[in-house]
Coordinates of C-alpha atoms and ligand atoms in Angstrom, one line a residue:
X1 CA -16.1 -12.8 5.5
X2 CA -17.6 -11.6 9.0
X3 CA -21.3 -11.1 9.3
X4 CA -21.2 -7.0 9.0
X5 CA -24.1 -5.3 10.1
X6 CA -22.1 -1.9 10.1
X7 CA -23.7 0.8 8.1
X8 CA -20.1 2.2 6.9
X9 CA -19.4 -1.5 5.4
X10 CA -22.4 -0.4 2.8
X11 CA -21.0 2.9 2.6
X12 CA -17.3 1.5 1.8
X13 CA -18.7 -1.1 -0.1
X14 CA -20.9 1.8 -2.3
X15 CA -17.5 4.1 -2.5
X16 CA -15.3 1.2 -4.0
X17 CA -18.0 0.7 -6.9
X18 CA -18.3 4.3 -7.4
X19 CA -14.2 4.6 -7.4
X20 CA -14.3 1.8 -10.0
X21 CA -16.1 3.4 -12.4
X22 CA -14.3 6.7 -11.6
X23 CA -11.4 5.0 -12.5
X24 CA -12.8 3.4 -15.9
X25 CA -14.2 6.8 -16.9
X26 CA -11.1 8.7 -16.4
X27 CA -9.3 5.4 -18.7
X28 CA -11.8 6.5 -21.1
X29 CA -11.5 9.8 -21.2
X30 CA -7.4 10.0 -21.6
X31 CA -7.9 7.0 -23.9
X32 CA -9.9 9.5 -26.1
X33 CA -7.7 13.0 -26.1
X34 CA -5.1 10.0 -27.5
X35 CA -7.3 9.6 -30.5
X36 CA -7.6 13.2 -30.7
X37 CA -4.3 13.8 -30.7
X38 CA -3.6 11.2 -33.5
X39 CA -6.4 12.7 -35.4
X40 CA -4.8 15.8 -35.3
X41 CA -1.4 14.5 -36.9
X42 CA -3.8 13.3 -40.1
X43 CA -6.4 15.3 -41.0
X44 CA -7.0 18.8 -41.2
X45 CA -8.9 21.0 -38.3
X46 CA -12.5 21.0 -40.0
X47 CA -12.3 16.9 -40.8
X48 CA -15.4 15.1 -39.3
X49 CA -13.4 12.6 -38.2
X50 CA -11.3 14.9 -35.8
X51 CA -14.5 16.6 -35.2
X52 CA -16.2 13.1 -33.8
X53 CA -13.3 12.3 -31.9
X54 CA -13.3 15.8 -30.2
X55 CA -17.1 15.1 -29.7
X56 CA -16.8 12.0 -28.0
X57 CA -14.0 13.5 -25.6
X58 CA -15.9 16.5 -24.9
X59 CA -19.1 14.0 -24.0
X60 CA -16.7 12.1 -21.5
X61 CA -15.8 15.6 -19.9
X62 CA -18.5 17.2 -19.7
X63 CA -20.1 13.8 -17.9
X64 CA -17.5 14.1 -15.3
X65 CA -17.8 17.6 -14.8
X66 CA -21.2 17.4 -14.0
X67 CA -20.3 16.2 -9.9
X68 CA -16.8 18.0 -9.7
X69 CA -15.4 21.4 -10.5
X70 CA -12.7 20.7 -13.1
X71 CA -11.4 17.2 -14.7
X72 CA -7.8 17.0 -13.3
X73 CA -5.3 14.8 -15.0
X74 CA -1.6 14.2 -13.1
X75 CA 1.4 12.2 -14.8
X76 CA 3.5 11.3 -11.7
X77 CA 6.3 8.9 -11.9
X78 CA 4.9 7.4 -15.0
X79 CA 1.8 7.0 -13.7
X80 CA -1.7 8.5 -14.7
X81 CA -3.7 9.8 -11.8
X82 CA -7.1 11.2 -12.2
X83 CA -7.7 13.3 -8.8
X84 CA -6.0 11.3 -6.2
X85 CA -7.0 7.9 -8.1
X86 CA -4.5 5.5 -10.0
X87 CA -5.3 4.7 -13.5
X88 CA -4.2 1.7 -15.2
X89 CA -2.6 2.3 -18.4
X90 CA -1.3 0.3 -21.5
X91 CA 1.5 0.9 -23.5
X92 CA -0.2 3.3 -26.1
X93 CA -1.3 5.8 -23.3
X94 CA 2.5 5.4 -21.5
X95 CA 3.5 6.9 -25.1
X96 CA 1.3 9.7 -24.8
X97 CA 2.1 10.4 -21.2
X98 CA 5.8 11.3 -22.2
X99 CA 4.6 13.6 -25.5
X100 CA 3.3 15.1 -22.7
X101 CA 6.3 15.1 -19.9
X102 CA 8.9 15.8 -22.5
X103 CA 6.8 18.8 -22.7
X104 CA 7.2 19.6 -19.1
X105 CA 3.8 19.0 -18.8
X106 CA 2.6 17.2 -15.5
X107 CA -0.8 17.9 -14.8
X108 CA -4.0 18.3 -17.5
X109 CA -7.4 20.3 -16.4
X110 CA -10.3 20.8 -17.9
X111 CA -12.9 23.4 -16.6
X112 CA -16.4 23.7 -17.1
X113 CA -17.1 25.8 -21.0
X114 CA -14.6 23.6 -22.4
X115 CA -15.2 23.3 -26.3
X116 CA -14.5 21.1 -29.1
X117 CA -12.3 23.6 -30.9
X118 CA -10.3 24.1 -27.8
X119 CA -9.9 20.7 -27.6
X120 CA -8.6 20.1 -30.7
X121 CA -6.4 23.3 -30.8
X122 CA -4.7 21.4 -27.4
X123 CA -4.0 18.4 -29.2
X124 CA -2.3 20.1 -32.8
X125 CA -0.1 22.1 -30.2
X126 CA 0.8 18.9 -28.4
X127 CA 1.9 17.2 -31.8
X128 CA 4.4 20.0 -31.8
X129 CA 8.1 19.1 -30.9
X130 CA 9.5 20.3 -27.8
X131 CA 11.8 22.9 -28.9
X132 CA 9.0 24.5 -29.9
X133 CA 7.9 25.7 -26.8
X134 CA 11.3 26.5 -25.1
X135 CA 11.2 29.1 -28.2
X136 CA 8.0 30.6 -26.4
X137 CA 9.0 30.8 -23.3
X138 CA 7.1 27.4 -22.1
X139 CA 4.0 25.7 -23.0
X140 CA 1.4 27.3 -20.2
X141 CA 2.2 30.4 -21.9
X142 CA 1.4 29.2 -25.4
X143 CA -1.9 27.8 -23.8
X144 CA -2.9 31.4 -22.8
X145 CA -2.2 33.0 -25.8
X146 CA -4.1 30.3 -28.3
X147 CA -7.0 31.5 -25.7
X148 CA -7.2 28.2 -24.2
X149 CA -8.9 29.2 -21.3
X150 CA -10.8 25.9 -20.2
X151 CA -7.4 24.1 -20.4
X152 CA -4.5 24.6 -17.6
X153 CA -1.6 22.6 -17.7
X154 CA 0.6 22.2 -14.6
X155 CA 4.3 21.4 -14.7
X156 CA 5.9 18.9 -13.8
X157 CA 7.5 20.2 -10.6
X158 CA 5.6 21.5 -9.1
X159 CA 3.4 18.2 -8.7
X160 CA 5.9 16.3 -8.1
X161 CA 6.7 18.5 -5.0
X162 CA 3.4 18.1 -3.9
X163 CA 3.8 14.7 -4.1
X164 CA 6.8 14.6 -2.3
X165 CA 5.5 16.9 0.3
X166 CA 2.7 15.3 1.2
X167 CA 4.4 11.7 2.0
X168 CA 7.3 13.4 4.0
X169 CA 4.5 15.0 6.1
X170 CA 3.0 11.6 6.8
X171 CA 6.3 10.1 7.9
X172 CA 7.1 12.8 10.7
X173 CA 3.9 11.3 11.9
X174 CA 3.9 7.7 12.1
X175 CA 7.0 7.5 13.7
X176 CA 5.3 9.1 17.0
X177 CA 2.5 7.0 16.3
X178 CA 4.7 3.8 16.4
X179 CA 6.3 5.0 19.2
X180 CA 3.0 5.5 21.2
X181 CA 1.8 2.2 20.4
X182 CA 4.9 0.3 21.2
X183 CA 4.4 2.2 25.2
X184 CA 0.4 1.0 24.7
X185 CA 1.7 -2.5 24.5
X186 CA 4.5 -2.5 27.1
X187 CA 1.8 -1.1 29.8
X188 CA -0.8 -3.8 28.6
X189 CA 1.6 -6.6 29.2
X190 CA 3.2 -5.4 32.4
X191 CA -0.7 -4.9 33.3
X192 CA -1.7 -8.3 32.4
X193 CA 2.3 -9.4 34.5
X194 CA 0.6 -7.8 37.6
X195 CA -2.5 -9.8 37.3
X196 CA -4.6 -6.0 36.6
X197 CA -6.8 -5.1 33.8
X198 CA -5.6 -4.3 30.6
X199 CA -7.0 -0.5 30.2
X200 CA -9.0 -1.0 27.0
X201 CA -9.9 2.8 26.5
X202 CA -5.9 3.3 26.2
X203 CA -5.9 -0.3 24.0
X204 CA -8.7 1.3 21.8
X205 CA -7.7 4.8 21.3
X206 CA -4.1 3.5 20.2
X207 CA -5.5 1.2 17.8
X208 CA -8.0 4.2 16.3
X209 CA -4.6 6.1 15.4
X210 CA -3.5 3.4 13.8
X211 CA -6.5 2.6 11.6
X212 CA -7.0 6.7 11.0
X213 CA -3.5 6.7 9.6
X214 CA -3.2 3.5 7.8
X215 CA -6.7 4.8 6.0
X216 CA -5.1 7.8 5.1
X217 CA -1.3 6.5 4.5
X218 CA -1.0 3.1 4.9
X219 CA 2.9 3.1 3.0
X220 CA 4.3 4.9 5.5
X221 CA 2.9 2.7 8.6
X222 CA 3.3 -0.3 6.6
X223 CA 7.2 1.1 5.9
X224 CA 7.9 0.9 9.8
X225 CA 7.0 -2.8 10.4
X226 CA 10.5 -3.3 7.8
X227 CA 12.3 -2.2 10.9
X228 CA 12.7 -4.9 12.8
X229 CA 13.7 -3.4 16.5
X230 CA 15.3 -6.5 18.4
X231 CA 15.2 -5.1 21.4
X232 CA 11.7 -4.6 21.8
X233 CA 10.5 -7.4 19.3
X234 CA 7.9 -8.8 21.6
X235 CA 6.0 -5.4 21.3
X236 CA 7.1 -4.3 17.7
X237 CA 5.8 -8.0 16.6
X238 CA 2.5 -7.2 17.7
X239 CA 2.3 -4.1 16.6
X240 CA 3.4 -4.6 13.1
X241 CA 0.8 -7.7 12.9
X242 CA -1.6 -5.0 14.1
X243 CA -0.7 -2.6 11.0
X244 CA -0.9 -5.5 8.9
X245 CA -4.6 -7.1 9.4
X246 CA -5.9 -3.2 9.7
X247 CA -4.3 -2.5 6.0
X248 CA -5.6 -5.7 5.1
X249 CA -9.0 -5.1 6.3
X250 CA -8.9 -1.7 4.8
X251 CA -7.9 -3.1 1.4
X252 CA -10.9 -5.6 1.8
X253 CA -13.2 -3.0 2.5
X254 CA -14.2 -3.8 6.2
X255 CA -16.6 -1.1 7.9
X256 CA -14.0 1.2 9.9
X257 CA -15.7 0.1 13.1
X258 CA -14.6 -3.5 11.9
X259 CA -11.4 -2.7 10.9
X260 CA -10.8 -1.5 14.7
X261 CA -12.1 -4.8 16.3
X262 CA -9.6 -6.2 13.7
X263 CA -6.8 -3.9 15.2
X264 CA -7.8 -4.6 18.6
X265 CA -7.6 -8.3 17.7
X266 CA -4.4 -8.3 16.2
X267 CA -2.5 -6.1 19.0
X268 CA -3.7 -8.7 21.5
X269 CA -3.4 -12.1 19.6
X270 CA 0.2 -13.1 21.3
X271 CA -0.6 -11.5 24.7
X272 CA -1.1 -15.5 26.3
X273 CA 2.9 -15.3 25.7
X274 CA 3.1 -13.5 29.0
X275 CA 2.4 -16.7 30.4
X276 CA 5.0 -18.5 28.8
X277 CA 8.9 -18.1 30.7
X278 CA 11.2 -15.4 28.9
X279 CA 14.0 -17.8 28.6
X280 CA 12.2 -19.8 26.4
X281 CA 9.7 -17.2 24.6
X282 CA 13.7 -15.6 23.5
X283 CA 15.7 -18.8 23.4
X284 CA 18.1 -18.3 20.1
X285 CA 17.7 -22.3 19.3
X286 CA 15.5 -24.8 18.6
X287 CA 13.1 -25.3 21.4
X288 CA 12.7 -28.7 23.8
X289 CA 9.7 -30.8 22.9
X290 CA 8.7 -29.7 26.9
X291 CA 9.3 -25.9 26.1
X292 CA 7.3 -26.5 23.0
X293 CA 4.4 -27.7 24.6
X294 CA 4.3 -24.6 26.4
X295 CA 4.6 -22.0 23.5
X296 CA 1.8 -24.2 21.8
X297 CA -0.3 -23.3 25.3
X298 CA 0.2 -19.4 24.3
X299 CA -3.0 -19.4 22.7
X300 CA -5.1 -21.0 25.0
X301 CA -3.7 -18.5 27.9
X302 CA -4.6 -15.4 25.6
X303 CA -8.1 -16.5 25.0
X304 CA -8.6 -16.9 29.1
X305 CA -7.1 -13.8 30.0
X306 CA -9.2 -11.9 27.5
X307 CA -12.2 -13.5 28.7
X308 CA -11.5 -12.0 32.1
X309 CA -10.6 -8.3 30.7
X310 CA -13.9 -6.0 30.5
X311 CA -14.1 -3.9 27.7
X312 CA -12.6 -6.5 25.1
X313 CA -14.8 -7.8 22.3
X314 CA -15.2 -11.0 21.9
X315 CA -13.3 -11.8 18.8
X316 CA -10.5 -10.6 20.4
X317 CA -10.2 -13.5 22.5
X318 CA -11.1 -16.0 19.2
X319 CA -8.7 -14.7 17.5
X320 CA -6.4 -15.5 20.2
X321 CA -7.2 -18.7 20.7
X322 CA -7.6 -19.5 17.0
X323 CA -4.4 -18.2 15.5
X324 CA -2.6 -20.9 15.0
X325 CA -5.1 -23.8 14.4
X326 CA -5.1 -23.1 10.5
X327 CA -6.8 -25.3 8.6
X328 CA -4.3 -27.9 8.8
X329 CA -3.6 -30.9 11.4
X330 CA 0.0 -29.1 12.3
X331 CA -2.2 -26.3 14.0
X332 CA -2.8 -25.7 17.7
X333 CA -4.5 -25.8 19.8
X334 CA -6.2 -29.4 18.8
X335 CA -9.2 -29.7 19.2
X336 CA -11.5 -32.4 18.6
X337 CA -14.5 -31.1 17.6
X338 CA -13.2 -28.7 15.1
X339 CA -14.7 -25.8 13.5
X340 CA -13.7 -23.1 10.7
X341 CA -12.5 -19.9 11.9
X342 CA -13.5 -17.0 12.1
X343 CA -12.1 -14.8 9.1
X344 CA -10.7 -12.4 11.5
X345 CA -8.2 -15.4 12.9
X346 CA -7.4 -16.2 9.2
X347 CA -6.6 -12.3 9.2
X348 CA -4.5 -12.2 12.1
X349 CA -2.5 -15.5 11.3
X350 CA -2.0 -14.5 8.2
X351 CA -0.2 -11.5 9.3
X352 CA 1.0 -12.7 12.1
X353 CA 3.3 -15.3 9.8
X354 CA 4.5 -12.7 7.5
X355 CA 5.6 -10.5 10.6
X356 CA 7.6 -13.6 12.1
X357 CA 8.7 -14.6 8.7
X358 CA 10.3 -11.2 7.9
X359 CA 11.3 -10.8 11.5
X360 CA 13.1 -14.3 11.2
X361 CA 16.5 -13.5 12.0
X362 CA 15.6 -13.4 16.1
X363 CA 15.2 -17.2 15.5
X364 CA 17.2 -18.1 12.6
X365 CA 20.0 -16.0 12.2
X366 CA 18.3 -15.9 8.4
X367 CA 17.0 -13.0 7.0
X368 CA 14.0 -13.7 4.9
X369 CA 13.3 -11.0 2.5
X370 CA 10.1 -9.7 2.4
X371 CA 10.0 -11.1 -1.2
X372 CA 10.6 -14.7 0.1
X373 CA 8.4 -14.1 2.9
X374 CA 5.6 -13.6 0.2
X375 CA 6.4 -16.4 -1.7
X376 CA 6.3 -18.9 2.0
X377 CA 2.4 -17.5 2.3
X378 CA 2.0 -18.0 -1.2
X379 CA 3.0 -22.0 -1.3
X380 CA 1.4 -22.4 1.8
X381 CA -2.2 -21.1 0.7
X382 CA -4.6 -24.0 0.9
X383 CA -3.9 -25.9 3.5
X384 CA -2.5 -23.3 6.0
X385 CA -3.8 -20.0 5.1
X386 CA -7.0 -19.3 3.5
X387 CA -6.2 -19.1 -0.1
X388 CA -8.4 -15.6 -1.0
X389 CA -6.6 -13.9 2.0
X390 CA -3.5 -15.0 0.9
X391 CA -4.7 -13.4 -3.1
X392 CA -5.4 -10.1 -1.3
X393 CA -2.6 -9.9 0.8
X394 CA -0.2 -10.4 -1.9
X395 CA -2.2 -8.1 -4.3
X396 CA -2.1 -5.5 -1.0
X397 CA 1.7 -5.8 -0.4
X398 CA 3.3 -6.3 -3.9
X399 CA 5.5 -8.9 -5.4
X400 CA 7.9 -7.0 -4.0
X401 CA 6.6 -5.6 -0.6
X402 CA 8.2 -2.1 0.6
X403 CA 11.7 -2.0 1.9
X404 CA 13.0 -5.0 -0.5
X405 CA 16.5 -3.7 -2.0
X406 CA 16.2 -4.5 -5.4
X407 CA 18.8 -5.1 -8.2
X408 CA 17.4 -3.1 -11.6
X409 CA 18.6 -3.8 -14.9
X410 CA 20.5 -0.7 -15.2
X411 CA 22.6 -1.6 -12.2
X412 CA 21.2 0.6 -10.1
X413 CA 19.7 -0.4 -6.4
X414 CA 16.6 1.0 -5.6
X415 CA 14.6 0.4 -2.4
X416 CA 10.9 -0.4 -2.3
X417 CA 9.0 2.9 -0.8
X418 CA 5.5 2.3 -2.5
X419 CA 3.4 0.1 -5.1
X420 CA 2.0 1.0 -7.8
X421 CA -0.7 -0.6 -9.9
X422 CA 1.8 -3.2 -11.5
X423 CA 2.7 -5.5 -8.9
X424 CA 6.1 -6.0 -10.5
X425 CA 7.0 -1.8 -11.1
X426 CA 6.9 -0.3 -8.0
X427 CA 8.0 3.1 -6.4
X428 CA 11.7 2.8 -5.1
X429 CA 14.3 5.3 -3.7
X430 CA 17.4 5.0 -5.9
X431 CA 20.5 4.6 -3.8
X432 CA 24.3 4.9 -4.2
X433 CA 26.0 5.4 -0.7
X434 CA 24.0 3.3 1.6
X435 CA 24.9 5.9 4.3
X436 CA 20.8 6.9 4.2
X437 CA 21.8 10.2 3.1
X438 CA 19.6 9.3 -0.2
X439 CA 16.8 9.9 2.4
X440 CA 16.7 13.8 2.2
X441 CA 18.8 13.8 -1.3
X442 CA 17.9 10.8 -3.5
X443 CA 15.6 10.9 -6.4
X444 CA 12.1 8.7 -5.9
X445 CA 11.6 7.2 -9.2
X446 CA 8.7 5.0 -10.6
X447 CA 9.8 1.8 -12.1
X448 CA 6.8 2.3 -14.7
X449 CA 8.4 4.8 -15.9
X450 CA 9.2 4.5 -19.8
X451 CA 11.0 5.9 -22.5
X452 CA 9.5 5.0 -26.0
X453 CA 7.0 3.2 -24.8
X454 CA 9.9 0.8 -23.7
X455 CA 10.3 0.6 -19.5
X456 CA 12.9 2.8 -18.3
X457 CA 14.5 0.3 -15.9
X458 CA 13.4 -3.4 -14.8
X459 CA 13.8 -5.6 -11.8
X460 CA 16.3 -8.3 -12.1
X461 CA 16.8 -9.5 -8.3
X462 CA 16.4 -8.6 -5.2
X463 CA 19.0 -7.8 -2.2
X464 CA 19.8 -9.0 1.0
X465 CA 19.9 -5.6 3.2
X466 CA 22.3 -7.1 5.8
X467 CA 24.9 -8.1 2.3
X468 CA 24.3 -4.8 1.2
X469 CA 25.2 -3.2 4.6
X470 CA 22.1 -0.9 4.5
X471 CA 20.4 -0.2 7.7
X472 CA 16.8 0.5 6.9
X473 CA 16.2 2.5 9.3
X474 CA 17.7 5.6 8.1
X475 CA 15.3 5.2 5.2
X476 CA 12.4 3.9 6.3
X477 CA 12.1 5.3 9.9
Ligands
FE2_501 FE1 1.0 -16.6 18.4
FE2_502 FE1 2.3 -13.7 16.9

């Protein structure tokens, strides 16, 4: 990794430890109401063992408690959040999570004054069946009359409104951000055509968006570069390779000041293609070893026209001109006397592939899925791409990267809108007409989901959208 010298690094760095044991805590924590609750179903109220259990929960709390207001607990999809933080679970706690959703509870706080004996009285009135609180008029009003009132229990819709909310709100948004960038690009190019300077303060304050958004909802950036627009591929290409070394970087913890030369880098990696004729840069077929020879001179042009652009850092124009060299002998430009890269090519080069992999049919006529595009990277770690990138990236984007169709074992389709913490589970959009009217109407489902401790549905296989007939777009964009 780069040399950082950026305080924020240390800071990032600091915040992904301290998230870590958040994390582990919280684990802990729900770990322990299970035991409670189970302790509840054998022995009576005053039984030390119930008592101990209780104890060790409340200890767990009350540690938590002491740098936040209240513990929060959310069941989402069939997955446990503490705050706005994914917990991993196993298959004991995805049992207790639907004792819990079956009794339309969603969400779990615990406020400051919290006691053993409420906690206890929480987990016998959990053991209770269902029915038991429809009789009651619901479960939040049984929690107020046991005088429960350190405990508030949300239900589940209105989280998973909130939920909801919150990503449709981020989507309206991105859009106009793509849109922006795509103009940044065409005026840098057209600049760089008319032999001017490229206007860096517009190059930088494009790429700040970005990494602002992608930091704050990188699914919904990330869900753009699915659409391939073939009309304006050139700029789309390096956008989306620009959205895909800044998530990167983010997920690797770069400084944010780092992750923006990273940006910078990636928008401008291709731009020695302006030197190269249109006819061949978009020739449908396979290219003439002469017209070769001048693609492979692409990055050598970029590196020299960033060395004459003020403004531009200097790994900008070694990520240009390194791009392609990989660590292999197949990489270009050759040079003699050579020397590792800098990580920030492996970054870009690494997305750059996965962009033109996924992007394939302007070539190929092809499509490769972004499934098989993951698998390409994945056989080719080693001696092409570094093979710790290539870990991350996958870990980053999923087995099964957002907008693959996939085929569940239910014989449903769902489409890939988010990961989750299991690679192979993640958030899809269930669909039925294809038209994109699933959009604004469709249910969002989880594939961790479960139903007696057994997973509600499973992948089998995944789907070609163009077989399908699905235009991403309408869902994606
Ligand atoms: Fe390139
Ligand atoms: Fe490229």
């Amino acid at each position: 990794m780069p040399d950082m010298q950026d305080d924020s690094r240390g800071e990032l760095r600091q915040s992904f430890f301290a998230k870590q044991q958040l994390i582990s805590a919280a684990k802990t924590a729900f770990q322990q109401l299970s035991a409670v609750l189970k302790n509840t179903t054998l022995y009576p109220e005053e039984h030390p063992f119930l008592r101990a259990s209780a104890e060790k929960l409340l200890g767990t709390i009350e540690a938590l408690l002491v740098d936040r207001k209240e513990v929060a607990f959310y069941i989402v999809g069939g997955e446990l959040f503490f705050e706005t933080l994914s917990v991993p679970i196993d298959q004991s706690l995805s049992l207790l999570m639907e004792q819990f959703t079956s009794r339309d509870v969603s969400g779990i706080i615990f406020k400051p004054g919290l006691t053993e004996m409420e906690l206890i009285k929480f987990a016998a009135l959990m053991s209770k069946e269902p029915a038991f609180f429809t009789a009651q008029g619901g479960i939040t009003e049984v929690i107020t009359q046991e005088g429960m009132a350190h405990i508030e229990l949300h239900r589940v819709m209105v989280v998973d409104k909130k939920v909801s909310g919150a990503i449709k709100i981020g989507k309206k948004k991105v859009a106009e951000i793509y849109i922006d960038a795509i103009e940044t690009v065409k005026e840098m190019v057209h600049a760089v055509h008319l032999d001017k300077a490229i206007n860096m303060r517009q190059m930088n304050t494009t790429v700040q968006t970005m990494v602002d958004n992608i930091l704050d909802n990188r699914d919904a950036l990330m869900g753009l570069t699915c659409i391939k627009m073939y009309d304006e591929y050139t700029f789309a290409h390096s956008i989306n390779t620009a959205i895909l070394a800044i998530s990167l970087g983010s997920f690797l913890s770069f400084g944010k000041s780092q992750i923006a030369a990273l940006g910078v880098a990636a928008l401008l990696h291709d731009i020695g293609k302006v030197n190269v004729p249109h006819e061949v840069i978009n020739k449908p077929g396979k290219l003439t070893d002469e017209e070769w020879e001048v693609v492979k001179r692409h990055p050598i042009e970029g590196a020299m026209i960033l060395s004459d652009t003020p403004g531009v850092t200097k790994l900008a124009m070694v990520a240009a001109f390194e791009h392609h060299q990989h660590g292999d002998v197949q990489g270009y430009p050759w040079i003699d006397d050579r020397l590792q890269q800098h990580p920030f090519s492996h970054i870009v080069s690494l997305a750059d592939a996965y962009e033109a992999l996924t992007a394939a049919r302007v070539y190929y006529k092809v499509q490769i899925s972004p499934e098989q595009a993951i698998r390409i990277l994945v056989k080719k770690r080693g001696n092409v791409f570094d093979p710790t990138l290539v870990k991350a990236f996958v870990n980053m984007m999923g087995i099964f990267p957002i907008g693959t169709l996939l085929k569940l074992d239910t014989g449903e389709i769902g489409l890939v809108m988010h990961q989750t913490r299991d690679l192979m589970r993640p958030r899809v959009l269930m669909l039925s007409k294809f038209d994109g009217s699933e959009k604004k109407t469709g249910a969002e489902i989880s594939l961790l989901e479960t139903v007696g401790g057994k997973y509600k549905r499973s992948v089998v296989g995944t789907l070609d959208p163009a077989v399908a007939k699905i235009d991403l777009k309408t869902y994606l964009g």
